[in-house]
mmCIF file of C-alpha atoms in Angstrom:
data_model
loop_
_atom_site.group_PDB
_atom_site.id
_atom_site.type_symbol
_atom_site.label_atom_id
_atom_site.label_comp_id
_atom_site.label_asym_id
_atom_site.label_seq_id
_atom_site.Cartn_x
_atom_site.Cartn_y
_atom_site.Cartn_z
ATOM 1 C CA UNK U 400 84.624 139.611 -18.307
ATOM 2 C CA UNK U 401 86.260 139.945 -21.649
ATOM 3 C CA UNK U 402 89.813 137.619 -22.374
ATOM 4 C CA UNK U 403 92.769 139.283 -23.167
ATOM 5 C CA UNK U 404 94.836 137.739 -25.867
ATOM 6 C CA UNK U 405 98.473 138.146 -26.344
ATOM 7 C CA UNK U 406 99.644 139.217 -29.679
ATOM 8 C CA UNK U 407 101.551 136.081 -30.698
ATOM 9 C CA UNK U 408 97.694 134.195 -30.555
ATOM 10 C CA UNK U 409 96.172 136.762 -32.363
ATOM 11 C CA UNK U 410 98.742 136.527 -35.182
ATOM 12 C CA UNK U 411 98.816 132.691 -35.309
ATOM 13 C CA UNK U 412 94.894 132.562 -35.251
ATOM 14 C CA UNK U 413 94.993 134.900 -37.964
ATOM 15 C CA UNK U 414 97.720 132.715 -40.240
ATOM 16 C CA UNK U 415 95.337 129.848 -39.611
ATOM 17 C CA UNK U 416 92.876 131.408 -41.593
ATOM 18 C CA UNK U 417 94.723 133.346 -44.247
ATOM 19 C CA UNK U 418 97.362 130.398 -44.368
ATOM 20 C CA UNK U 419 95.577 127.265 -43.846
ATOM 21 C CA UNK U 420 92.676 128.403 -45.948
ATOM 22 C CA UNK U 421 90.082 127.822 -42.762
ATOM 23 C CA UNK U 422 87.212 130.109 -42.484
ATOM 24 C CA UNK U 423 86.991 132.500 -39.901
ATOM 25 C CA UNK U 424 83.432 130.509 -38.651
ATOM 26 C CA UNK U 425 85.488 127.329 -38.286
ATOM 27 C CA UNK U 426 88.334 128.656 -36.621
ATOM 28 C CA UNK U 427 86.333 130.463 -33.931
ATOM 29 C CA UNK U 428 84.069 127.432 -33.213
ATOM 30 C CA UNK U 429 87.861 125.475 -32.435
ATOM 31 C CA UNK U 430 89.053 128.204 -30.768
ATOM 32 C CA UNK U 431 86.199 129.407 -28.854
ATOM 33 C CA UNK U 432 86.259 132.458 -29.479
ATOM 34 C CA UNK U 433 83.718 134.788 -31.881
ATOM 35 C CA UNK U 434 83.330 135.082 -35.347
ATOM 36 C CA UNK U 435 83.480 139.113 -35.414
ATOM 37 C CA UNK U 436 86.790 139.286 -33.173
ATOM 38 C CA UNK U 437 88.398 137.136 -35.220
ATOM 39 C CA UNK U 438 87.260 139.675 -38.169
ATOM 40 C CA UNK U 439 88.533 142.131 -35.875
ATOM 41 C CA UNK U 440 92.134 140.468 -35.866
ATOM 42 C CA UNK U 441 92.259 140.210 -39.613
ATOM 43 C CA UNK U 442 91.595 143.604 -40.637
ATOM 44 C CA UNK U 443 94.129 144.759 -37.893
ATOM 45 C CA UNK U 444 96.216 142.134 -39.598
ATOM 46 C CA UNK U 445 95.582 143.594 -42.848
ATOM 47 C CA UNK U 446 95.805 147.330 -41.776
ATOM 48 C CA UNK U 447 99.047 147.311 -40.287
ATOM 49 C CA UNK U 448 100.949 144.168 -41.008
ATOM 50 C CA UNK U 449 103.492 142.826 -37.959
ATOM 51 C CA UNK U 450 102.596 146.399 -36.364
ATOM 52 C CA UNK U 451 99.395 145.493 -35.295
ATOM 53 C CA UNK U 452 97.866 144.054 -31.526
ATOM 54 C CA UNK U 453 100.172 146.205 -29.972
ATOM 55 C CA UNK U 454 98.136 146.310 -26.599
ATOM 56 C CA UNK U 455 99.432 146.629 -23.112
ATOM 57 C CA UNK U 456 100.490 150.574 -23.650
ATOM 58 C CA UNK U 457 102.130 150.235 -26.237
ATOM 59 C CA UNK U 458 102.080 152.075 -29.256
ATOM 60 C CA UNK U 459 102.582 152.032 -33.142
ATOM 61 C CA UNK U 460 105.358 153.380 -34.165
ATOM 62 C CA UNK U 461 104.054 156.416 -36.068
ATOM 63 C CA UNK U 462 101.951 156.608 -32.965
ATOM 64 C CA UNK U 463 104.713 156.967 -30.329
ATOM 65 C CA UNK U 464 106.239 159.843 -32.552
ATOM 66 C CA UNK U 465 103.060 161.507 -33.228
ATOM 67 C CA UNK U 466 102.907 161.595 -29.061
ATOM 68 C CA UNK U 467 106.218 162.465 -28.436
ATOM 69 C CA UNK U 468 106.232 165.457 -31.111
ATOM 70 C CA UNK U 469 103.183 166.690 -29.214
ATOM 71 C CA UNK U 470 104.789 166.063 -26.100
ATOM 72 C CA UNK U 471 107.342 168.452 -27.263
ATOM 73 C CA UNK U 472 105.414 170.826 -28.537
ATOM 74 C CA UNK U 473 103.849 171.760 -25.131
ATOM 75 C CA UNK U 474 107.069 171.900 -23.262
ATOM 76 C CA UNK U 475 108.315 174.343 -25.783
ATOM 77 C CA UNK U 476 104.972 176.520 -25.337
ATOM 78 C CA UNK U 477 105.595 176.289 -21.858
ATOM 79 C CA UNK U 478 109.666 177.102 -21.883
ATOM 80 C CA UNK U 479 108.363 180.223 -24.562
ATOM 81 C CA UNK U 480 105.662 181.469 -21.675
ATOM 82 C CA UNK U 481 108.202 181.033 -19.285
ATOM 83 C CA UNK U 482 110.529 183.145 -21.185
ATOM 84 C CA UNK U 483 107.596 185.695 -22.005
ATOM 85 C CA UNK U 484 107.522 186.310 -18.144
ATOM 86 C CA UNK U 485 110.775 186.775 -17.323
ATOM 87 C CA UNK U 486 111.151 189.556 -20.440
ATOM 88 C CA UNK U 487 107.954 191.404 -18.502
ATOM 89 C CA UNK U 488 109.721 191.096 -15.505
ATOM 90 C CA UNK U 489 113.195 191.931 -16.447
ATOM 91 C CA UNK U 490 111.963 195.136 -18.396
ATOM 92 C CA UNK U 491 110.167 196.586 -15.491
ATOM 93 C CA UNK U 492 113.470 196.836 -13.522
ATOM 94 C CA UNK U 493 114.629 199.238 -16.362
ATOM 95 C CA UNK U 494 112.214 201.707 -16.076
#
């Protein structure tokens, strides 16, 4: 079973080691956790600054609005093909 690991440990394991000048090997053999995670956590780190471990659902921020424009995007195809059959349907009744 893998651990789960909130973001505030992630980020202070991660200070230890830019910080405190530790090496990642050390740090994981205190910690017990491995090596590569904590490699892992630090390019996260690097990647996206106080954005990153988001876990639990939650998204980045650039993330969230890429969903919710997409999100939009198909209810306004679906309004449009709504709209597309009531035109059909409405122009029968004229003939």
């Amino acid at each position: 079973m893998t651990n789960k690991y909130d973001k505030e440990f992630k980020l202070q394991t991660v200070r230890l080691i830019q910080e405190e000048g530790k090496s990642a090997a050390q740090v994981a053999r205190e910690m017990g956790l491995h090596e590569n995670m904590l490699y892992r956590w630090i390019a996260e780190f690097k990647q996206d600054g106080s954005q990153a471990f988001t876990g639990s659902g939650q998204l980045k921020p650039e993330d969230k609005a890429m969903r919710d424009l997409q999100k939009r995007i198909r209810d306004l195809e679906e309004e449009n093909e709504i709209l597309k059959k009531a035109m059909h349907y409405f122009a029968k009744d004229r003939r």
